[in-house]
Tab-separated table of C-alpha atoms in Angstrom:
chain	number	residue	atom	x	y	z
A	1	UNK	CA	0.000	0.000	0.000
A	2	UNK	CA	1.515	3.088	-0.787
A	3	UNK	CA	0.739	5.843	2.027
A	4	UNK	CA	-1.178	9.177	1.909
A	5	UNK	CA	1.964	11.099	3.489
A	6	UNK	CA	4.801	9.727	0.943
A	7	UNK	CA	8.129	10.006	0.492
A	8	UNK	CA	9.171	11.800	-2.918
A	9	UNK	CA	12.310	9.712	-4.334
A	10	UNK	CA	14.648	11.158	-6.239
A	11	UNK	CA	17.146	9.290	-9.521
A	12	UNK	CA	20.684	9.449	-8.120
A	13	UNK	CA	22.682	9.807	-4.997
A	14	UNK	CA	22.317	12.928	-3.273
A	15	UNK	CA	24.733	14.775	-0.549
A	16	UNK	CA	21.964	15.839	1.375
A	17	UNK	CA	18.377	15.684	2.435
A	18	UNK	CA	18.133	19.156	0.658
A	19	UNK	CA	18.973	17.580	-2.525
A	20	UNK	CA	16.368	14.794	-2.334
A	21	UNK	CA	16.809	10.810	-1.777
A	22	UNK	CA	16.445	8.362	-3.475
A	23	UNK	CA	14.955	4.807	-2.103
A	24	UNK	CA	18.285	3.644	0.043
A	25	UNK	CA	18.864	7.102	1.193
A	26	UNK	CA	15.345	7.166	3.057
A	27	UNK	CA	15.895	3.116	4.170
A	28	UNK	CA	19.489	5.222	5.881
A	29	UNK	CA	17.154	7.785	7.764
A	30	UNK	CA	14.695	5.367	9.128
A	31	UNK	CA	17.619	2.863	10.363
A	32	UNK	CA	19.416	5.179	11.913
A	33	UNK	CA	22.560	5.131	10.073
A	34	UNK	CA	24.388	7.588	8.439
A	35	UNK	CA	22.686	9.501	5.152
A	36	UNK	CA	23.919	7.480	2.547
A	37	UNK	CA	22.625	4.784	-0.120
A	38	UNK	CA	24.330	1.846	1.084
A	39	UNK	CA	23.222	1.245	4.450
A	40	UNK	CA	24.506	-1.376	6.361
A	41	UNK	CA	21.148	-2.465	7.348
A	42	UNK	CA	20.363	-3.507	4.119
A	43	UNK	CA	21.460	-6.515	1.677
A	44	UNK	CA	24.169	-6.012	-0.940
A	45	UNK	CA	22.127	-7.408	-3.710
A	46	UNK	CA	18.651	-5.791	-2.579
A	47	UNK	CA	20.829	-2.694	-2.160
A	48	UNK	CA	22.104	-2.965	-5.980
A	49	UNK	CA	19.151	-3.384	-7.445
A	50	UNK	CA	16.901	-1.189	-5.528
A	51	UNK	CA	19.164	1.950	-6.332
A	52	UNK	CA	19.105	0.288	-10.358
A	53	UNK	CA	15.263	0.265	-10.394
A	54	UNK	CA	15.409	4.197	-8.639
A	55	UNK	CA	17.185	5.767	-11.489
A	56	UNK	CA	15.475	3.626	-14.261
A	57	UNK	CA	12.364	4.482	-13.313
A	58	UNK	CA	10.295	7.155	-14.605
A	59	UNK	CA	10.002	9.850	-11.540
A	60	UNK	CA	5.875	9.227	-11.557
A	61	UNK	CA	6.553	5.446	-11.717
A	62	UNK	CA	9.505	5.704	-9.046
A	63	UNK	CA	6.853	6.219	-6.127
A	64	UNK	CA	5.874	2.275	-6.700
A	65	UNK	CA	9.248	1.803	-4.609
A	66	UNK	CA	8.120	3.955	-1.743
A	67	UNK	CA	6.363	0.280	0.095
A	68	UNK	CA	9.783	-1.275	0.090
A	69	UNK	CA	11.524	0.791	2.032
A	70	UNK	CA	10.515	-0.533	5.263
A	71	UNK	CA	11.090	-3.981	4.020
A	72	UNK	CA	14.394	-3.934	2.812
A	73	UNK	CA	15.494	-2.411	6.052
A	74	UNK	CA	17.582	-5.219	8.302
A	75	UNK	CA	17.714	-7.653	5.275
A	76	UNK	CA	21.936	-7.605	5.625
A	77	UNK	CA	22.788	-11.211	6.560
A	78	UNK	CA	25.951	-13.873	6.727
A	79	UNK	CA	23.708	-16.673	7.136
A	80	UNK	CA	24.812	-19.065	3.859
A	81	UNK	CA	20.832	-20.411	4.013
A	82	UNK	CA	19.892	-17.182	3.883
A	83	UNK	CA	21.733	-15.975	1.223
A	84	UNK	CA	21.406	-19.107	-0.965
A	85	UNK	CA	17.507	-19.112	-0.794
A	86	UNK	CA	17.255	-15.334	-2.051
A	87	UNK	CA	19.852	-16.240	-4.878
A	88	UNK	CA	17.340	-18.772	-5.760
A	89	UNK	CA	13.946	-16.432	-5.569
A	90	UNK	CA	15.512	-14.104	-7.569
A	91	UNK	CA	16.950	-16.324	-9.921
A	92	UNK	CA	13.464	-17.918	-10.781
A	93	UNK	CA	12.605	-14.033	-10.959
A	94	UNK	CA	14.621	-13.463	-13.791
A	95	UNK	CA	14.763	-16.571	-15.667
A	96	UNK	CA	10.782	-17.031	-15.553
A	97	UNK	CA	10.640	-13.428	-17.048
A	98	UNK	CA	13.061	-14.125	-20.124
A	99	UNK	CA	13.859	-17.735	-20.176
A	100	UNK	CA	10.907	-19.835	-18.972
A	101	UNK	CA	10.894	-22.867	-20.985
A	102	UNK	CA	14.868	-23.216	-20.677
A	103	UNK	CA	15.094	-22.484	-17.301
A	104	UNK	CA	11.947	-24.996	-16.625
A	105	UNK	CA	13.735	-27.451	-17.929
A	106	UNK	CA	17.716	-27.014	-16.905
A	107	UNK	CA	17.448	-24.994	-13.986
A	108	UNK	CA	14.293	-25.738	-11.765
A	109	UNK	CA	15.442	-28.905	-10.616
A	110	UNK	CA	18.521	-27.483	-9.306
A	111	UNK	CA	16.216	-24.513	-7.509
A	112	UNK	CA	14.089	-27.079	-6.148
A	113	UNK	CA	17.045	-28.762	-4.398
A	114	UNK	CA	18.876	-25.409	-3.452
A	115	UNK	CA	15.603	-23.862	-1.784
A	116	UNK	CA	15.023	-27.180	0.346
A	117	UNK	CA	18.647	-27.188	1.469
A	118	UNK	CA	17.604	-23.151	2.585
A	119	UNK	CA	15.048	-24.390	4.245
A	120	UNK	CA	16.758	-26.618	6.434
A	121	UNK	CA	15.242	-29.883	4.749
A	122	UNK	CA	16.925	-32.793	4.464
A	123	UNK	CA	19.586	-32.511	1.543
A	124	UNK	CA	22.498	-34.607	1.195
A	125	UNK	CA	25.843	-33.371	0.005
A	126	UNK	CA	25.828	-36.016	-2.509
A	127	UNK	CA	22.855	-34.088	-3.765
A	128	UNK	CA	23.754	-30.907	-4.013
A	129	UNK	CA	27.481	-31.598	-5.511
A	130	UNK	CA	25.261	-33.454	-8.561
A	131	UNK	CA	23.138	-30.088	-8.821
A	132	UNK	CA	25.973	-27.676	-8.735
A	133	UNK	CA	27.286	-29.903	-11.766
A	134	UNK	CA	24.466	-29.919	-13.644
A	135	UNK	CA	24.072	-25.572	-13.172
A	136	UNK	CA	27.580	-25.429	-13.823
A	137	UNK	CA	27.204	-27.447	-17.028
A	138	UNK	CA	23.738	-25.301	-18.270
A	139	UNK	CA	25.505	-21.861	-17.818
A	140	UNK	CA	28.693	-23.578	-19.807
A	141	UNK	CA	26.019	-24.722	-22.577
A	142	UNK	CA	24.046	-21.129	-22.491
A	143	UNK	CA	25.027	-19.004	-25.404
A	144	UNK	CA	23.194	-15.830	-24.400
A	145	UNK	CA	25.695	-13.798	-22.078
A	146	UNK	CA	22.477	-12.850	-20.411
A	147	UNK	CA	21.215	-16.636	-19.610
A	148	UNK	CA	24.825	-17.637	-19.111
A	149	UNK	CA	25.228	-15.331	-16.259
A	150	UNK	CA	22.217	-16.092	-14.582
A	151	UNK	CA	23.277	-19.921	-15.449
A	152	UNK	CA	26.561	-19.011	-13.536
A	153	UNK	CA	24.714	-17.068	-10.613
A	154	UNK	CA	22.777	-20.386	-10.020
A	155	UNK	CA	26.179	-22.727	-10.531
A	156	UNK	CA	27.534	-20.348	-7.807
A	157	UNK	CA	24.508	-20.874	-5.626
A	158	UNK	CA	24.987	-24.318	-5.547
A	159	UNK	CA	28.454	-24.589	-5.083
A	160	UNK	CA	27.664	-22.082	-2.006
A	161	UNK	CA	25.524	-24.188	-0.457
A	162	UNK	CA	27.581	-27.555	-1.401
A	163	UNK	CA	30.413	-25.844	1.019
A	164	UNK	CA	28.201	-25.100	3.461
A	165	UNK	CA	27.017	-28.925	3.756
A	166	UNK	CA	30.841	-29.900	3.311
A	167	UNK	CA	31.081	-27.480	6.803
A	168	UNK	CA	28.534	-29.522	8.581
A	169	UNK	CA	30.535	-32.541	7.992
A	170	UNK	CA	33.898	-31.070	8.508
A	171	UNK	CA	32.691	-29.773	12.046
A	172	UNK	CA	31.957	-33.540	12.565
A	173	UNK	CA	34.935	-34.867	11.431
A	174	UNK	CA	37.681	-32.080	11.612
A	175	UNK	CA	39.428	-30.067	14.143
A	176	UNK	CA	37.284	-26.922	15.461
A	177	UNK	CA	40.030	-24.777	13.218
A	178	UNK	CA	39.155	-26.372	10.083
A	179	UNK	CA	35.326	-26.221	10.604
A	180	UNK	CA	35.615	-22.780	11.248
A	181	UNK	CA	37.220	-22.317	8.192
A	182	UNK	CA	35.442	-24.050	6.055
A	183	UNK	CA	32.245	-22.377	7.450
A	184	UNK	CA	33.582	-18.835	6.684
A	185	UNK	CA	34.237	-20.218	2.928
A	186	UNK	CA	30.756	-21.199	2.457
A	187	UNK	CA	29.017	-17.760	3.782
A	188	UNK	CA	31.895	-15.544	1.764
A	189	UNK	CA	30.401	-18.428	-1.208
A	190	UNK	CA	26.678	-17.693	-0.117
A	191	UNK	CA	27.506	-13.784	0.020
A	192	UNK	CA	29.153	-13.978	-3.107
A	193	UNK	CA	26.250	-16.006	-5.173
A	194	UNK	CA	23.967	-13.278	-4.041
A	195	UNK	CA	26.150	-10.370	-5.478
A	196	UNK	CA	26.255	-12.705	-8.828
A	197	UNK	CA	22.592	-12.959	-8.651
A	198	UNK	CA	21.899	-9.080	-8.419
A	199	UNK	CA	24.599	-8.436	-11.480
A	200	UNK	CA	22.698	-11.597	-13.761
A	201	UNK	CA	19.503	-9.092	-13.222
A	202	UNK	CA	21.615	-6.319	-14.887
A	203	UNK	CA	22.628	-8.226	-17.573
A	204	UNK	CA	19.197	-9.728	-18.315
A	205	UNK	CA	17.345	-5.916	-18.102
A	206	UNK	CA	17.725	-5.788	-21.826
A	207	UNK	CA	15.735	-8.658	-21.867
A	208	UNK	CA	12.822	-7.204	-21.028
A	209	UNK	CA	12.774	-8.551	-17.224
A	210	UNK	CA	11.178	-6.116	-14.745
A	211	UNK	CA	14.009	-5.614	-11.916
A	212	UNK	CA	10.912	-4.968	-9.392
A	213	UNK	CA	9.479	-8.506	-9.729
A	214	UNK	CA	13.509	-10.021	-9.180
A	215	UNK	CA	13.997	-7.568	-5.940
A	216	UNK	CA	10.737	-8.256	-4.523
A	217	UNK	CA	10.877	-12.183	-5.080
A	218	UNK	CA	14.020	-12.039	-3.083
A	219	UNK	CA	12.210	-9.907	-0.175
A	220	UNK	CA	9.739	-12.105	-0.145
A	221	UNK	CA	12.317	-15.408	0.139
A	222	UNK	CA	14.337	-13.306	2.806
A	223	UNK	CA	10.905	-12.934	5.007
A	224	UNK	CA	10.282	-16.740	4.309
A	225	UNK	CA	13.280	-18.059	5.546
A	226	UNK	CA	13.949	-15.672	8.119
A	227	UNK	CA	10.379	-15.812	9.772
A	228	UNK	CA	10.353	-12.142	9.671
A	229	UNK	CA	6.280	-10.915	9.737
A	230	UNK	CA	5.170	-7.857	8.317
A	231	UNK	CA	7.099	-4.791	7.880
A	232	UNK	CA	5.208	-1.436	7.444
A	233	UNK	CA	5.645	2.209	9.133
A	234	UNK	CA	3.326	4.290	11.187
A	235	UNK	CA	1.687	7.142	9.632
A	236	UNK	CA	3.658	9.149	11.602
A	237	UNK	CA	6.692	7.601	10.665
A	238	UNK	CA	5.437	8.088	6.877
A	239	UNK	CA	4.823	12.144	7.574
A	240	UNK	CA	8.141	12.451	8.720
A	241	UNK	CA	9.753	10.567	5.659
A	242	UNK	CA	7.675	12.725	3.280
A	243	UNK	CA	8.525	16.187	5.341
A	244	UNK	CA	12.223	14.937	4.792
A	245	UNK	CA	13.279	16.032	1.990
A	246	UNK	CA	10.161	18.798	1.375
Protein backbone atom coordinates (compact mmCIF):
# COMPACT_ATOMS: atom_id res chain seq x y z
CA UNK A 1 0.00 0.00 0.00
CA UNK A 2 1.51 3.09 -0.79
CA UNK A 3 0.74 5.84 2.03
CA UNK A 4 -1.18 9.18 1.91
CA UNK A 5 1.96 11.10 3.49
CA UNK A 6 4.80 9.73 0.94
CA UNK A 7 8.13 10.01 0.49
CA UNK A 8 9.17 11.80 -2.92
CA UNK A 9 12.31 9.71 -4.33
CA UNK A 10 14.65 11.16 -6.24
CA UNK A 11 17.15 9.29 -9.52
CA UNK A 12 20.68 9.45 -8.12
CA UNK A 13 22.68 9.81 -5.00
CA UNK A 14 22.32 12.93 -3.27
CA UNK A 15 24.73 14.77 -0.55
CA UNK A 16 21.96 15.84 1.38
CA UNK A 17 18.38 15.68 2.43
CA UNK A 18 18.13 19.16 0.66
CA UNK A 19 18.97 17.58 -2.52
CA UNK A 20 16.37 14.79 -2.33
CA UNK A 21 16.81 10.81 -1.78
CA UNK A 22 16.45 8.36 -3.48
CA UNK A 23 14.96 4.81 -2.10
CA UNK A 24 18.28 3.64 0.04
CA UNK A 25 18.86 7.10 1.19
CA UNK A 26 15.34 7.17 3.06
CA UNK A 27 15.90 3.12 4.17
CA UNK A 28 19.49 5.22 5.88
CA UNK A 29 17.15 7.78 7.76
CA UNK A 30 14.70 5.37 9.13
CA UNK A 31 17.62 2.86 10.36
CA UNK A 32 19.42 5.18 11.91
CA UNK A 33 22.56 5.13 10.07
CA UNK A 34 24.39 7.59 8.44
CA UNK A 35 22.69 9.50 5.15
CA UNK A 36 23.92 7.48 2.55
CA UNK A 37 22.63 4.78 -0.12
CA UNK A 38 24.33 1.85 1.08
CA UNK A 39 23.22 1.24 4.45
CA UNK A 40 24.51 -1.38 6.36
CA UNK A 41 21.15 -2.47 7.35
CA UNK A 42 20.36 -3.51 4.12
CA UNK A 43 21.46 -6.52 1.68
CA UNK A 44 24.17 -6.01 -0.94
CA UNK A 45 22.13 -7.41 -3.71
CA UNK A 46 18.65 -5.79 -2.58
CA UNK A 47 20.83 -2.69 -2.16
CA UNK A 48 22.10 -2.96 -5.98
CA UNK A 49 19.15 -3.38 -7.45
CA UNK A 50 16.90 -1.19 -5.53
CA UNK A 51 19.16 1.95 -6.33
CA UNK A 52 19.10 0.29 -10.36
CA UNK A 53 15.26 0.26 -10.39
CA UNK A 54 15.41 4.20 -8.64
CA UNK A 55 17.18 5.77 -11.49
CA UNK A 56 15.48 3.63 -14.26
CA UNK A 57 12.36 4.48 -13.31
CA UNK A 58 10.29 7.15 -14.61
CA UNK A 59 10.00 9.85 -11.54
CA UNK A 60 5.88 9.23 -11.56
CA UNK A 61 6.55 5.45 -11.72
CA UNK A 62 9.51 5.70 -9.05
CA UNK A 63 6.85 6.22 -6.13
CA UNK A 64 5.87 2.28 -6.70
CA UNK A 65 9.25 1.80 -4.61
CA UNK A 66 8.12 3.96 -1.74
CA UNK A 67 6.36 0.28 0.10
CA UNK A 68 9.78 -1.27 0.09
CA UNK A 69 11.52 0.79 2.03
CA UNK A 70 10.52 -0.53 5.26
CA UNK A 71 11.09 -3.98 4.02
CA UNK A 72 14.39 -3.93 2.81
CA UNK A 73 15.49 -2.41 6.05
CA UNK A 74 17.58 -5.22 8.30
CA UNK A 75 17.71 -7.65 5.28
CA UNK A 76 21.94 -7.60 5.63
CA UNK A 77 22.79 -11.21 6.56
CA UNK A 78 25.95 -13.87 6.73
CA UNK A 79 23.71 -16.67 7.14
CA UNK A 80 24.81 -19.07 3.86
CA UNK A 81 20.83 -20.41 4.01
CA UNK A 82 19.89 -17.18 3.88
CA UNK A 83 21.73 -15.97 1.22
CA UNK A 84 21.41 -19.11 -0.96
CA UNK A 85 17.51 -19.11 -0.79
CA UNK A 86 17.25 -15.33 -2.05
CA UNK A 87 19.85 -16.24 -4.88
CA UNK A 88 17.34 -18.77 -5.76
CA UNK A 89 13.95 -16.43 -5.57
CA UNK A 90 15.51 -14.10 -7.57
CA UNK A 91 16.95 -16.32 -9.92
CA UNK A 92 13.46 -17.92 -10.78
CA UNK A 93 12.61 -14.03 -10.96
CA UNK A 94 14.62 -13.46 -13.79
CA UNK A 95 14.76 -16.57 -15.67
CA UNK A 96 10.78 -17.03 -15.55
CA UNK A 97 10.64 -13.43 -17.05
CA UNK A 98 13.06 -14.12 -20.12
CA UNK A 99 13.86 -17.73 -20.18
CA UNK A 100 10.91 -19.84 -18.97
CA UNK A 101 10.89 -22.87 -20.99
CA UNK A 102 14.87 -23.22 -20.68
CA UNK A 103 15.09 -22.48 -17.30
CA UNK A 104 11.95 -25.00 -16.62
CA UNK A 105 13.73 -27.45 -17.93
CA UNK A 106 17.72 -27.01 -16.91
CA UNK A 107 17.45 -24.99 -13.99
CA UNK A 108 14.29 -25.74 -11.76
CA UNK A 109 15.44 -28.91 -10.62
CA UNK A 110 18.52 -27.48 -9.31
CA UNK A 111 16.22 -24.51 -7.51
CA UNK A 112 14.09 -27.08 -6.15
CA UNK A 113 17.05 -28.76 -4.40
CA UNK A 114 18.88 -25.41 -3.45
CA UNK A 115 15.60 -23.86 -1.78
CA UNK A 116 15.02 -27.18 0.35
CA UNK A 117 18.65 -27.19 1.47
CA UNK A 118 17.60 -23.15 2.59
CA UNK A 119 15.05 -24.39 4.25
CA UNK A 120 16.76 -26.62 6.43
CA UNK A 121 15.24 -29.88 4.75
CA UNK A 122 16.93 -32.79 4.46
CA UNK A 123 19.59 -32.51 1.54
CA UNK A 124 22.50 -34.61 1.20
CA UNK A 125 25.84 -33.37 0.00
CA UNK A 126 25.83 -36.02 -2.51
CA UNK A 127 22.86 -34.09 -3.77
CA UNK A 128 23.75 -30.91 -4.01
CA UNK A 129 27.48 -31.60 -5.51
CA UNK A 130 25.26 -33.45 -8.56
CA UNK A 131 23.14 -30.09 -8.82
CA UNK A 132 25.97 -27.68 -8.74
CA UNK A 133 27.29 -29.90 -11.77
CA UNK A 134 24.47 -29.92 -13.64
CA UNK A 135 24.07 -25.57 -13.17
CA UNK A 136 27.58 -25.43 -13.82
CA UNK A 137 27.20 -27.45 -17.03
CA UNK A 138 23.74 -25.30 -18.27
CA UNK A 139 25.51 -21.86 -17.82
CA UNK A 140 28.69 -23.58 -19.81
CA UNK A 141 26.02 -24.72 -22.58
CA UNK A 142 24.05 -21.13 -22.49
CA UNK A 143 25.03 -19.00 -25.40
CA UNK A 144 23.19 -15.83 -24.40
CA UNK A 145 25.69 -13.80 -22.08
CA UNK A 146 22.48 -12.85 -20.41
CA UNK A 147 21.22 -16.64 -19.61
CA UNK A 148 24.83 -17.64 -19.11
CA UNK A 149 25.23 -15.33 -16.26
CA UNK A 150 22.22 -16.09 -14.58
CA UNK A 151 23.28 -19.92 -15.45
CA UNK A 152 26.56 -19.01 -13.54
CA UNK A 153 24.71 -17.07 -10.61
CA UNK A 154 22.78 -20.39 -10.02
CA UNK A 155 26.18 -22.73 -10.53
CA UNK A 156 27.53 -20.35 -7.81
CA UNK A 157 24.51 -20.87 -5.63
CA UNK A 158 24.99 -24.32 -5.55
CA UNK A 159 28.45 -24.59 -5.08
CA UNK A 160 27.66 -22.08 -2.01
CA UNK A 161 25.52 -24.19 -0.46
CA UNK A 162 27.58 -27.56 -1.40
CA UNK A 163 30.41 -25.84 1.02
CA UNK A 164 28.20 -25.10 3.46
CA UNK A 165 27.02 -28.93 3.76
CA UNK A 166 30.84 -29.90 3.31
CA UNK A 167 31.08 -27.48 6.80
CA UNK A 168 28.53 -29.52 8.58
CA UNK A 169 30.53 -32.54 7.99
CA UNK A 170 33.90 -31.07 8.51
CA UNK A 171 32.69 -29.77 12.05
CA UNK A 172 31.96 -33.54 12.56
CA UNK A 173 34.93 -34.87 11.43
CA UNK A 174 37.68 -32.08 11.61
CA UNK A 175 39.43 -30.07 14.14
CA UNK A 176 37.28 -26.92 15.46
CA UNK A 177 40.03 -24.78 13.22
CA UNK A 178 39.15 -26.37 10.08
CA UNK A 179 35.33 -26.22 10.60
CA UNK A 180 35.61 -22.78 11.25
CA UNK A 181 37.22 -22.32 8.19
CA UNK A 182 35.44 -24.05 6.06
CA UNK A 183 32.24 -22.38 7.45
CA UNK A 184 33.58 -18.83 6.68
CA UNK A 185 34.24 -20.22 2.93
CA UNK A 186 30.76 -21.20 2.46
CA UNK A 187 29.02 -17.76 3.78
CA UNK A 188 31.90 -15.54 1.76
CA UNK A 189 30.40 -18.43 -1.21
CA UNK A 190 26.68 -17.69 -0.12
CA UNK A 191 27.51 -13.78 0.02
CA UNK A 192 29.15 -13.98 -3.11
CA UNK A 193 26.25 -16.01 -5.17
CA UNK A 194 23.97 -13.28 -4.04
CA UNK A 195 26.15 -10.37 -5.48
CA UNK A 196 26.26 -12.70 -8.83
CA UNK A 197 22.59 -12.96 -8.65
CA UNK A 198 21.90 -9.08 -8.42
CA UNK A 199 24.60 -8.44 -11.48
CA UNK A 200 22.70 -11.60 -13.76
CA UNK A 201 19.50 -9.09 -13.22
CA UNK A 202 21.61 -6.32 -14.89
CA UNK A 203 22.63 -8.23 -17.57
CA UNK A 204 19.20 -9.73 -18.31
CA UNK A 205 17.35 -5.92 -18.10
CA UNK A 206 17.73 -5.79 -21.83
CA UNK A 207 15.74 -8.66 -21.87
CA UNK A 208 12.82 -7.20 -21.03
CA UNK A 209 12.77 -8.55 -17.22
CA UNK A 210 11.18 -6.12 -14.75
CA UNK A 211 14.01 -5.61 -11.92
CA UNK A 212 10.91 -4.97 -9.39
CA UNK A 213 9.48 -8.51 -9.73
CA UNK A 214 13.51 -10.02 -9.18
CA UNK A 215 14.00 -7.57 -5.94
CA UNK A 216 10.74 -8.26 -4.52
CA UNK A 217 10.88 -12.18 -5.08
CA UNK A 218 14.02 -12.04 -3.08
CA UNK A 219 12.21 -9.91 -0.18
CA UNK A 220 9.74 -12.10 -0.15
CA UNK A 221 12.32 -15.41 0.14
CA UNK A 222 14.34 -13.31 2.81
CA UNK A 223 10.91 -12.93 5.01
CA UNK A 224 10.28 -16.74 4.31
CA UNK A 225 13.28 -18.06 5.55
CA UNK A 226 13.95 -15.67 8.12
CA UNK A 227 10.38 -15.81 9.77
CA UNK A 228 10.35 -12.14 9.67
CA UNK A 229 6.28 -10.91 9.74
CA UNK A 230 5.17 -7.86 8.32
CA UNK A 231 7.10 -4.79 7.88
CA UNK A 232 5.21 -1.44 7.44
CA UNK A 233 5.65 2.21 9.13
CA UNK A 234 3.33 4.29 11.19
CA UNK A 235 1.69 7.14 9.63
CA UNK A 236 3.66 9.15 11.60
CA UNK A 237 6.69 7.60 10.67
CA UNK A 238 5.44 8.09 6.88
CA UNK A 239 4.82 12.14 7.57
CA UNK A 240 8.14 12.45 8.72
CA UNK A 241 9.75 10.57 5.66
CA UNK A 242 7.67 12.72 3.28
CA UNK A 243 8.53 16.19 5.34
CA UNK A 244 12.22 14.94 4.79
CA UNK A 245 13.28 16.03 1.99
CA UNK A 246 10.16 18.80 1.37
Amino acid sequence: MIPAFMPVLSAGSHTSPTEGACVMEYVSVLAGEPWTDRPACTHPAFATLAIRINDRLKDDERQQMVPLIPRLIGTSTDDPYVNVGVAVAMLRAIFRQAWPAWAHENLEPAWAVLYRWASHEPVSLAELCTTAAAAAAAAAATTTAAAAAAAAAAAAATAAAAAAATTTTAAAAATAAAAATAATTATAAAAAATTTTATAAAAAYGWGIDERVVLEAGLDAFDELTGRGAVGLAEEQWRELALLTA
